[in-house]
Short mmCIF file of C-alpha atoms in Angstrom, two decimals:
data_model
loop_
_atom_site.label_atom_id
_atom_site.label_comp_id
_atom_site.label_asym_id
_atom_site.label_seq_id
_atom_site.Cartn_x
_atom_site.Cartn_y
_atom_site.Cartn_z
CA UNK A 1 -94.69 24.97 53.39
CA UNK A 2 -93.61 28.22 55.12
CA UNK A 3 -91.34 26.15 57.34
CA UNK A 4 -89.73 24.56 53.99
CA UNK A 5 -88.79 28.45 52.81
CA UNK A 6 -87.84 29.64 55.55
CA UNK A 7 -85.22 26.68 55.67
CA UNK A 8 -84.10 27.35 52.11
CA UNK A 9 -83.60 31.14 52.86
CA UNK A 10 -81.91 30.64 55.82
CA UNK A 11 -79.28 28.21 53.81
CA UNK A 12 -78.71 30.58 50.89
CA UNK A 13 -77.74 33.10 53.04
CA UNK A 14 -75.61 31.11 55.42
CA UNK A 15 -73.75 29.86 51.90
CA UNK A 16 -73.00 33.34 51.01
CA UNK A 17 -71.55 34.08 54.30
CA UNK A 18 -69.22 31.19 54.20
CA UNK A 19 -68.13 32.41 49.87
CA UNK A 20 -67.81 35.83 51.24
CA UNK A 21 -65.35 34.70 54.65
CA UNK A 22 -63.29 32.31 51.55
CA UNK A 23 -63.08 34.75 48.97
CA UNK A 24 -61.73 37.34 51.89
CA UNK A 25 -59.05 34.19 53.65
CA UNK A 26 -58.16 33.78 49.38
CA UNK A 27 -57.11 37.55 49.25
CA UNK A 28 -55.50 37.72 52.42
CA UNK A 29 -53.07 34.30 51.42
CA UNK A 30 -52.40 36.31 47.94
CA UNK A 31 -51.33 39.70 49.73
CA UNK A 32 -49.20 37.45 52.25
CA UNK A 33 -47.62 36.36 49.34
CA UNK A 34 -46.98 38.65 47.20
CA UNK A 35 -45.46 40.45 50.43
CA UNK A 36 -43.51 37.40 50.75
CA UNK A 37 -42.02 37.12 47.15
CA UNK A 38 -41.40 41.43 47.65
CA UNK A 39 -39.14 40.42 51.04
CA UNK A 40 -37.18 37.27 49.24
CA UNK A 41 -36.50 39.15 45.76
CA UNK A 42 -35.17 42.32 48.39
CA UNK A 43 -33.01 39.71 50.11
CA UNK A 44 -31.63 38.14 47.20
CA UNK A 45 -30.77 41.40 45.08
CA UNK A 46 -30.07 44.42 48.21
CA UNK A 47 -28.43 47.18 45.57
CA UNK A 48 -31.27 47.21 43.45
CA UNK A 49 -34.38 48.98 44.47
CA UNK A 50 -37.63 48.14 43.01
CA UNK A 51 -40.72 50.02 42.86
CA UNK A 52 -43.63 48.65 45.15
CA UNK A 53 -46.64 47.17 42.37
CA UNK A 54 -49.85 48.68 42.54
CA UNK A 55 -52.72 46.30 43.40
CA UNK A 56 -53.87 44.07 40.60
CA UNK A 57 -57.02 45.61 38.48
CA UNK A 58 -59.57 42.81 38.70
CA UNK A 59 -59.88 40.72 35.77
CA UNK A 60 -62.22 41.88 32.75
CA UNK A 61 -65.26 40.33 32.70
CA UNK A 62 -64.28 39.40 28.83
CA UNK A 63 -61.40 37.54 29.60
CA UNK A 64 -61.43 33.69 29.53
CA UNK A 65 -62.19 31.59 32.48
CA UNK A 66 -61.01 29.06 33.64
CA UNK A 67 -64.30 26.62 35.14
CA UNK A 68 -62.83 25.55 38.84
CA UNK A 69 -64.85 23.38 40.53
CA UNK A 70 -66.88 24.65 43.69
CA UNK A 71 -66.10 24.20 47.12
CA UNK A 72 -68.46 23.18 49.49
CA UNK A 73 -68.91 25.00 52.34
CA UNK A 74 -66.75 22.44 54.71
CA UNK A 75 -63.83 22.91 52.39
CA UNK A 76 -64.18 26.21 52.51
CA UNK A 77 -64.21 26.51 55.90
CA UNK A 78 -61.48 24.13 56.74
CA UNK A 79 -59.94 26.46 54.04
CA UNK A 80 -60.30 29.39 55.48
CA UNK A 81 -59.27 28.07 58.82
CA UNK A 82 -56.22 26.87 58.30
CA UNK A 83 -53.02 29.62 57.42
CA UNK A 84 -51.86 29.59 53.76
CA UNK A 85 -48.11 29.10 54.13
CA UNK A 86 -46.70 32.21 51.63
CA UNK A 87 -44.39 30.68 49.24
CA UNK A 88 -41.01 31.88 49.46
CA UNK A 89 -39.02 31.10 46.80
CA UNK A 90 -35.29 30.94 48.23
CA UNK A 91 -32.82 33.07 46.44
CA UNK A 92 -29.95 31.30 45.40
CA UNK A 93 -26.69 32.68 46.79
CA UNK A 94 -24.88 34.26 43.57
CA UNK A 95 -21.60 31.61 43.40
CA UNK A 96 -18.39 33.99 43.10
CA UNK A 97 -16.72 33.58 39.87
CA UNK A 98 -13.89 31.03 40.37
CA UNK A 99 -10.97 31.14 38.48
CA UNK A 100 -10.33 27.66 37.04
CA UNK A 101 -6.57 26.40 38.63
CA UNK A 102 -4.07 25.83 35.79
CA UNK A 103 -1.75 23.21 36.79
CA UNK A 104 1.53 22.71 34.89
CA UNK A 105 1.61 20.12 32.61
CA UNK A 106 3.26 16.98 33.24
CA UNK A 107 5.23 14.95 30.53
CA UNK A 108 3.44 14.02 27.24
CA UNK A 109 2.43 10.24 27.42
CA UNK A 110 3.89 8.15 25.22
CA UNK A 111 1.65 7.20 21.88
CA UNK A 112 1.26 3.72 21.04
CA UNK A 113 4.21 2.30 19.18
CA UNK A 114 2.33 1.74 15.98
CA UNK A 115 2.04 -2.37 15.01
CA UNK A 116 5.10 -3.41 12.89
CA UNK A 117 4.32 -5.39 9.48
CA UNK A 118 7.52 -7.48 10.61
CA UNK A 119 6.35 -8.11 14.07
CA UNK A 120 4.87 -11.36 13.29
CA UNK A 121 8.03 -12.77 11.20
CA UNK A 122 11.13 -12.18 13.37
CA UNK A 123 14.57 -10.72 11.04
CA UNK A 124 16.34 -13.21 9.52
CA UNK A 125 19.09 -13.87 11.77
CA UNK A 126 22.84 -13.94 9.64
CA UNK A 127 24.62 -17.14 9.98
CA UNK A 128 28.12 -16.44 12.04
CA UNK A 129 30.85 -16.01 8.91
CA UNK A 130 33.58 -16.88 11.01
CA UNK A 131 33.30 -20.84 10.18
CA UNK A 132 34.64 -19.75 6.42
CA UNK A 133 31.60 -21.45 4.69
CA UNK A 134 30.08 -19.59 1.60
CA UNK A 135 26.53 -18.08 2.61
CA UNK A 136 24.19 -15.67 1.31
CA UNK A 137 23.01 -12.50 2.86
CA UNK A 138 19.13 -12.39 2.38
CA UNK A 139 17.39 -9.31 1.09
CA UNK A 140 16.66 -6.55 4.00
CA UNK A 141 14.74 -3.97 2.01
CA UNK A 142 12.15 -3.63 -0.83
CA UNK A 143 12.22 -7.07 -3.02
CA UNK A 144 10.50 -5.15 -6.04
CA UNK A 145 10.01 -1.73 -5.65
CA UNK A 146 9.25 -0.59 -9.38
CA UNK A 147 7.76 2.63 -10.75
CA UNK A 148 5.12 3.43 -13.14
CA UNK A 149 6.35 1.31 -16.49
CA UNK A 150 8.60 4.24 -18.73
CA UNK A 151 6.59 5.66 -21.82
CA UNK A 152 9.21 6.31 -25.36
CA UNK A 153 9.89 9.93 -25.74
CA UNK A 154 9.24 11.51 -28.89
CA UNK A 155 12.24 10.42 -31.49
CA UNK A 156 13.36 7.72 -28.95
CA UNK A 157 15.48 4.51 -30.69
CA UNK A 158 15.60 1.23 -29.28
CA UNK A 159 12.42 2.00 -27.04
CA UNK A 160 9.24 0.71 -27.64
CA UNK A 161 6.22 1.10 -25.47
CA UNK A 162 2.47 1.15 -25.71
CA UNK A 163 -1.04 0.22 -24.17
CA UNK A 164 -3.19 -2.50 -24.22
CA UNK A 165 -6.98 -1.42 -24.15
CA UNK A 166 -10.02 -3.99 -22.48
CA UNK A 167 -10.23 -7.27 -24.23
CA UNK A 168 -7.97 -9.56 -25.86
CA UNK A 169 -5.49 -8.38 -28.61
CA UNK A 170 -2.39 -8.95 -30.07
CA UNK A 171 0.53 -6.67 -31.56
CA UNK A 172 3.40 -7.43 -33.05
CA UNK A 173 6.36 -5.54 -34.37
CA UNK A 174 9.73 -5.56 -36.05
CA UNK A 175 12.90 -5.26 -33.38
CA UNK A 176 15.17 -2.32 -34.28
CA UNK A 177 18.41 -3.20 -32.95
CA UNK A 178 21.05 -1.56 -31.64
CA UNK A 179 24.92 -1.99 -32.46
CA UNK A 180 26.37 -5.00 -31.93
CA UNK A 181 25.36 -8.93 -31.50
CA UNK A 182 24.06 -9.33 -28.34
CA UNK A 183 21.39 -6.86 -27.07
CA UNK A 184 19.74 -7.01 -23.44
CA UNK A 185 16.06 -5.98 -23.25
CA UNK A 186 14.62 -4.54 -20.16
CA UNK A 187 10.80 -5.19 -20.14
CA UNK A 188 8.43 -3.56 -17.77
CA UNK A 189 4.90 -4.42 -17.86
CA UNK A 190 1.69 -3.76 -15.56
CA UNK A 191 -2.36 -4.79 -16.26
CA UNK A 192 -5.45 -5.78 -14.54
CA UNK A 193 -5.68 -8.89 -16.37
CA UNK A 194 -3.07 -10.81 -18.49
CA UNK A 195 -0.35 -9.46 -20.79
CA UNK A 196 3.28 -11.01 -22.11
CA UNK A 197 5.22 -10.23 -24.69
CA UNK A 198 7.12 -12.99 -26.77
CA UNK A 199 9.87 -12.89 -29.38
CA UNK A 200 8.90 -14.40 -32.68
CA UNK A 201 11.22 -15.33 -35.52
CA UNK A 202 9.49 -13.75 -38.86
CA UNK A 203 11.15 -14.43 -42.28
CA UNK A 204 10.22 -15.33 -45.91
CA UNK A 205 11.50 -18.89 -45.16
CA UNK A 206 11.13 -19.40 -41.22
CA UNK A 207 8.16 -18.93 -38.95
CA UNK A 208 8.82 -19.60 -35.34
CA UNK A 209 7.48 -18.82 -31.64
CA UNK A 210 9.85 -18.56 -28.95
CA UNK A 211 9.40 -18.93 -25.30
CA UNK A 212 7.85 -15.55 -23.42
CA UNK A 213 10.19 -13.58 -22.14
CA UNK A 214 8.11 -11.96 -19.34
CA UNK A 215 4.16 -13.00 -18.64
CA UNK A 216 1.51 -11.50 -16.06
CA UNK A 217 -1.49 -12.82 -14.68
CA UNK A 218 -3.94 -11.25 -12.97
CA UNK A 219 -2.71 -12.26 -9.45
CA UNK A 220 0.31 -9.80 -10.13
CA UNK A 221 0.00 -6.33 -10.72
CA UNK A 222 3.66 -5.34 -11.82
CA UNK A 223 6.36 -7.11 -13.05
CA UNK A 224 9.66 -6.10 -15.12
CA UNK A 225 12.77 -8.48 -16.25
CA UNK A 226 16.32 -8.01 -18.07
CA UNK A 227 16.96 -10.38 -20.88
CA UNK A 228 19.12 -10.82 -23.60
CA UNK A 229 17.78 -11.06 -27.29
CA UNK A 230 19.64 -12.46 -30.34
CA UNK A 231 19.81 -11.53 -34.49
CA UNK A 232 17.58 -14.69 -35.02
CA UNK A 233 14.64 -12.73 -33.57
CA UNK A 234 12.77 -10.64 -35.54
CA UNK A 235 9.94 -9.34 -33.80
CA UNK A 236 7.97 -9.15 -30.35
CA UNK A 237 4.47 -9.88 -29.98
CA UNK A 238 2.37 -8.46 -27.49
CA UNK A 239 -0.56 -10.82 -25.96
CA UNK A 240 -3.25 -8.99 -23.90
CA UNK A 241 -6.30 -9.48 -22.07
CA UNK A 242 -7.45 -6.80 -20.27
CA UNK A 243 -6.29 -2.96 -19.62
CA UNK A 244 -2.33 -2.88 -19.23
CA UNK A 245 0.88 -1.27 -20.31
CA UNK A 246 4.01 -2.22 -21.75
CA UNK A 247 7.84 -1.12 -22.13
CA UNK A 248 10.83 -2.77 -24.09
CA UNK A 249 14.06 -0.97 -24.05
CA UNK A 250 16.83 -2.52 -26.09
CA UNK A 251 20.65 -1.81 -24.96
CA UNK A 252 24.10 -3.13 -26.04
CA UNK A 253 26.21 -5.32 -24.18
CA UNK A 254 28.61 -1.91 -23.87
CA UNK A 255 25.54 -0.53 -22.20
CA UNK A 256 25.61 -2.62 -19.16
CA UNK A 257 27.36 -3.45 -16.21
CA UNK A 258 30.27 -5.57 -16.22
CA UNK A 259 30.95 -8.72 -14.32
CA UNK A 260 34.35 -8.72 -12.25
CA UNK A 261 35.61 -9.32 -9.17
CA UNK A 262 32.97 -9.95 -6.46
CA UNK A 263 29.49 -9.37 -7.20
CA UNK A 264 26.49 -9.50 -5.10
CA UNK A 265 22.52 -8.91 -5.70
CA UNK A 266 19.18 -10.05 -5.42
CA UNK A 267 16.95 -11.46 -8.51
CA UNK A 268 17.50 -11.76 -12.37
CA UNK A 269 20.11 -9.49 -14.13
CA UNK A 270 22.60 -9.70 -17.29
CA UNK A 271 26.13 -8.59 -16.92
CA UNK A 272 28.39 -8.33 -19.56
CA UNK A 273 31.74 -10.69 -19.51
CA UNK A 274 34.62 -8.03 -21.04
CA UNK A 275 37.57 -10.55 -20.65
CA UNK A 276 39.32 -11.91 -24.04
CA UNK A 277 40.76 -15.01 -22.01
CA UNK A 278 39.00 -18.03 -20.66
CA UNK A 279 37.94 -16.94 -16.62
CA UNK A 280 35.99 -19.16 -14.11
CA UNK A 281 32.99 -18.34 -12.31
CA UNK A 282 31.83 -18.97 -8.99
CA UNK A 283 28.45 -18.89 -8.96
CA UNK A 284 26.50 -18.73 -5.49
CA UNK A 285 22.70 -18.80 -6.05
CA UNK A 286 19.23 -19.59 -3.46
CA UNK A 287 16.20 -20.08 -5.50
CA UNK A 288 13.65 -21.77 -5.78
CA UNK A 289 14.52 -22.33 -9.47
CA UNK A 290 17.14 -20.65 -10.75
CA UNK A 291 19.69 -20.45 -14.26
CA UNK A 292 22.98 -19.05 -15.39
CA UNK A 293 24.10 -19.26 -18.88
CA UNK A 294 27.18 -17.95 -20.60
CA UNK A 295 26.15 -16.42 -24.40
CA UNK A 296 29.15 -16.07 -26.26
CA UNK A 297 29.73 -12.30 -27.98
CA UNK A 298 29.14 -14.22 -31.23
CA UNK A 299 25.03 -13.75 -30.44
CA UNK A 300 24.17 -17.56 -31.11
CA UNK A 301 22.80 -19.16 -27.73
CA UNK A 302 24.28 -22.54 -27.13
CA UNK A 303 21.66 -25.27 -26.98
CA UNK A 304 21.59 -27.49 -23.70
CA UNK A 305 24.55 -25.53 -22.46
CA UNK A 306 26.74 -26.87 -25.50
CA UNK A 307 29.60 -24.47 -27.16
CA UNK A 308 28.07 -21.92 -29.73
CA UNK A 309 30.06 -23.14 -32.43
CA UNK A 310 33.15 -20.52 -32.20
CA UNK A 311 36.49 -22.32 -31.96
CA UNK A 312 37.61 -23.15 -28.50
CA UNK A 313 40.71 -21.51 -26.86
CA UNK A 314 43.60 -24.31 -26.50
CA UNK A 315 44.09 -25.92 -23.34
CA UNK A 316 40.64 -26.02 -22.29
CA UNK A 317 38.08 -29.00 -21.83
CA UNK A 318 36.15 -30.34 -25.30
CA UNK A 319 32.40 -28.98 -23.11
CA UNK A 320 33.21 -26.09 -21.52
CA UNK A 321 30.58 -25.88 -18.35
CA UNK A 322 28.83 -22.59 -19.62
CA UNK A 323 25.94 -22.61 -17.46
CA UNK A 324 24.04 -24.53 -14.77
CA UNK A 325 19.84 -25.11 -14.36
CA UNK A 326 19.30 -25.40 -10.19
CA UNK A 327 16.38 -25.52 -7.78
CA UNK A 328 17.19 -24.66 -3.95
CA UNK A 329 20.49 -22.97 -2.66
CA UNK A 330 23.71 -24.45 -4.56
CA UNK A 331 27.49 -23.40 -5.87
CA UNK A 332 28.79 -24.12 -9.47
CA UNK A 333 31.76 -23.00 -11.14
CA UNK A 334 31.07 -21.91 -14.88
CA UNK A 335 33.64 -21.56 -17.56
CA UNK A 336 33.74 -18.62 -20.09
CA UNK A 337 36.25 -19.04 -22.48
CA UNK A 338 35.84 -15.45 -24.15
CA UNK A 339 33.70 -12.34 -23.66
CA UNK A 340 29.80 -12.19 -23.83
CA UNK A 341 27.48 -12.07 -21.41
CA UNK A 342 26.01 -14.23 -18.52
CA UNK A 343 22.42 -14.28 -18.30
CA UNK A 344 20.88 -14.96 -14.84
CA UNK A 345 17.41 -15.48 -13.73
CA UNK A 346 16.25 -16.32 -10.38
CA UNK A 347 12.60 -17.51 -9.40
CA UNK A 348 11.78 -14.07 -7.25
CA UNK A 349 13.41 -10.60 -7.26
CA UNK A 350 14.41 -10.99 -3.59
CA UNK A 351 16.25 -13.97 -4.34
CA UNK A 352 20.16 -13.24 -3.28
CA UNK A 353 23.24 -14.60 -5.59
CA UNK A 354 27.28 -13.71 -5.38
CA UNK A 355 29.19 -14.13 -8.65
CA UNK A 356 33.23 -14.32 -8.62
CA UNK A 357 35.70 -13.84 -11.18
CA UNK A 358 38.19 -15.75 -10.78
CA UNK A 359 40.75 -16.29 -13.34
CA UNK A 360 41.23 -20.15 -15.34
CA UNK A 361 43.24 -22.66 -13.73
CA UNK A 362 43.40 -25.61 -16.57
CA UNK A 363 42.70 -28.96 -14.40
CA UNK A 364 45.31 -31.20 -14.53
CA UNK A 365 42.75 -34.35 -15.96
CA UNK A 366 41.81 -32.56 -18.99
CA UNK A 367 45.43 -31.97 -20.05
#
C-alpha cells in the first residue's frame, strides 16, 4: 500500500516537471517568433521605425477558453525537443510603379460590310440597245413608296377623306365634281383589315353598282391608284372591315399631265390626250395583266373598246383601235381620233411602260 503511493507521488510530480519544461519550450518558440516577425516587418519597411511591444499581459482569467486537448507527456517531450521553426512571413518586394507603354495606333479595321437586301437577287442586267429592238428598262428604285394617306383641309373642294373605325361599315356619298367631263380620281387608302371604295350610280330612275375602283385586303397594308370617273356616277361607297383610312381627290383633265412625245414610267397612271387631230400611239407595256383605253373628252366610256358615239373624223377606219386588254410584255398601236384621256393600269406599281405620240398615218387598206 505504501509502495502503491509512493508510485503515484512520484508520477504526479514527474508530470509536472515535464508541463513545466513544455509550457517554458512554448514561450521560448513564441518569443523566437515574435523576434522573427519584428526582423522581417524591419526588412520589408527600413524608413519606418516602429516601437518595440511590451510583453503580452497574460490572459484574464474571465476570458473564454478555448478546451485544447492535453498532451501526454511523450508529446510533450518530443515537443519540447525538437526546435520550433519561427515563422517568417516573407515580405513581398514593393513592385515599382510601371508606366503602361502606349503604342501608336495602327489603322482602324475595316467593319463588316453590312448584308445587302439585294445580295441574294443579282441587278437586273439591261439588254444591249444596240440591236434596235424596243425594250423596257425595269424599275431600279422604290416600286411604291407612299406616305401617310392625305386628310381634306378645312374648306377643301373636290377632296374627300375619312376613317373607318373596327368592324364592318359602309358610307356612301354624293361626288362633287369639278369642271369639265372627264375627272381623274386619285385614291389612297390604308387598313388592318379590308376596305374599297366603289362608284355607284344613284338616281330616281337608275340604281347601279359599278366595278371597285381600288380594294385592300388584309395581306396589303397600303395601296393608292389614279382613275378616271364619268357624269354617270353619282356617288362612292366606302366598304370596311376593320380600322383604316381613306382619301379621294377629284381633278380635271386640265389638272394632269399631258401625253406627248416619249413617255416612260412604271405602274398605273392617266394622262390627258390635248391633240384636236386623230394621233397614234405606241404603246410598250410588261405586266402581268395590263389595259390601255382611250376615253373620249365627251366623258362616255366606250364599251368593249367600241367608239363613244361622237362622230368620227374622215379618213379614218369605221373601229378605231382605242385600247388594248394584255397579259405578259407586248406592243400595240392605239388610235385617238380627238382629245381625252388614256387610262392605263398595270398589274403592280413597278411594272415599266413607254407611250409614243406619234402622229396618224391613214393605212392605205382602209382608204
Amino acid at each position: 500500500m505504501g509502495f502503491a503511493l509512493g508510485c503515484l507521488v512520484a508520477a504526479a510530480a514527474l508530470w509536472r516537471l515535464t508541463v513545466s519544461a513544455a509550457r517554458q519550450a512554448a514561450g521560448s518558440a513564441a518569443r523566437a517568433e515574435a523576434a522573427a516577425l519584428s526582423a522581417a516587418r524591419s526588412d520589408a519597411d527600413p524608413v519606418t521605425t516602429v516601437a518595440a511591444t511590451p510583453a503580452a499581459a497574460p490572459v484574464p482569467a474571465a476570458a473564454p477558453a478555448v478546451a485544447v486537448a492535453e498532451p501526454t507527456a511523450a508529446e510533450a517531450a518530443v515537443a519540447a525537443a525538437k526546435p520550433t521553426a519561427a515563422k517568417r512571413t516573407a515580405a513581398k518586394p514593393t513592385a515599382a510603379k510601371r508606366t503602361p507603354r502606349v503604342e501608336a495606333a495602327g489603322p482602324a479595321a475595316t467593319p463588316p460590310r453590312p448584308r445587302s437586301t439585294t445580295d441574294s437577287a443579282p441587278a437586273p442586267v439591261l439588254p444591249p440597245v444596240e440591236d434596235g429592238l424596243p425594250r423596257l428598262r425595269p424599275a431600279s428604285g422604290p416600286s411604291d413608296n407612299r406616305g401617310p394617306v392625305p386628310r381634306q383641309r378645312a374648306g377643301e373642294r373636290f377632296h374627300f377623306s375619312g376613317r373607318c373605325g373596327d368592324g364592318e361599315a359602309e358610307y356612301e356619298f354624293p361626288i362633287e365634281w369639278p369642271e369639265g367631263a372627264i375627272t381623274v380620281a386619285q385614291i389612297e387608302v390604308s387598313t388592318k383589315g379590308y376596305l374599297s371604295i366603289s362608284p355607284m350610280t344613284r338616281t330616281l330612275d337608275r340604281v347601279e353598282s359599278h366595278s371597285s375602283l381600288i380594294y385592300l385586303g388584309s395581306s396589303d397594308k397600303r395601296k393608292g391608284v389614279r382613275t378616271v370617273l364619268t357624269h354617270d356616277f353619282t356617288h362612292l361607297l366606302v366598304d370596311s372591315r376593320g380600322i383604316g383610312e381613306w382619301s379621294v381627290r377629284l381633278y380635271g383633265s386640265d389638272e394632269i399631265d399631258e401625253l406627248s412625245g416619249t413617255m416612260e414610267g412604271y405602274g398605273s397612271t392617266v394622262l390627258a390626250v390635248r391633240q384636236d387631230t386623230p394621233v397614234s400611239c405606241v404603246t410598250h407595256v410588261k405586266s402581268s395583266s395590263w389595259s390601255a383605253e382611250f376615253i373620249c373628252a365627251c366623258g362616255r366610256i366606250p364599251e368593249s373598246f367600241r367608239k363613244c358615239g361622237c362622230p368620227i373624223p374622215p379618213g379614218l377606219p369605221g373601229s378605231p383601235t382605242l385600247g388594248a386588254w394584255e397579259s405578259g410584255e407586248a406592243l400595240r398601236t392605239l388610235l385617238f381620233p380627238r382629245a381625252g384621256v388614256l387610262k392605263l393600269r398595270t398589274g403592280k406599281p413597278s411594272d415599266p411602260w413607254r407611250l409614243e405620240i406619234r402622229p396618224y398615218v391613214p393605212d392605205p387598206q382602209d382608204s
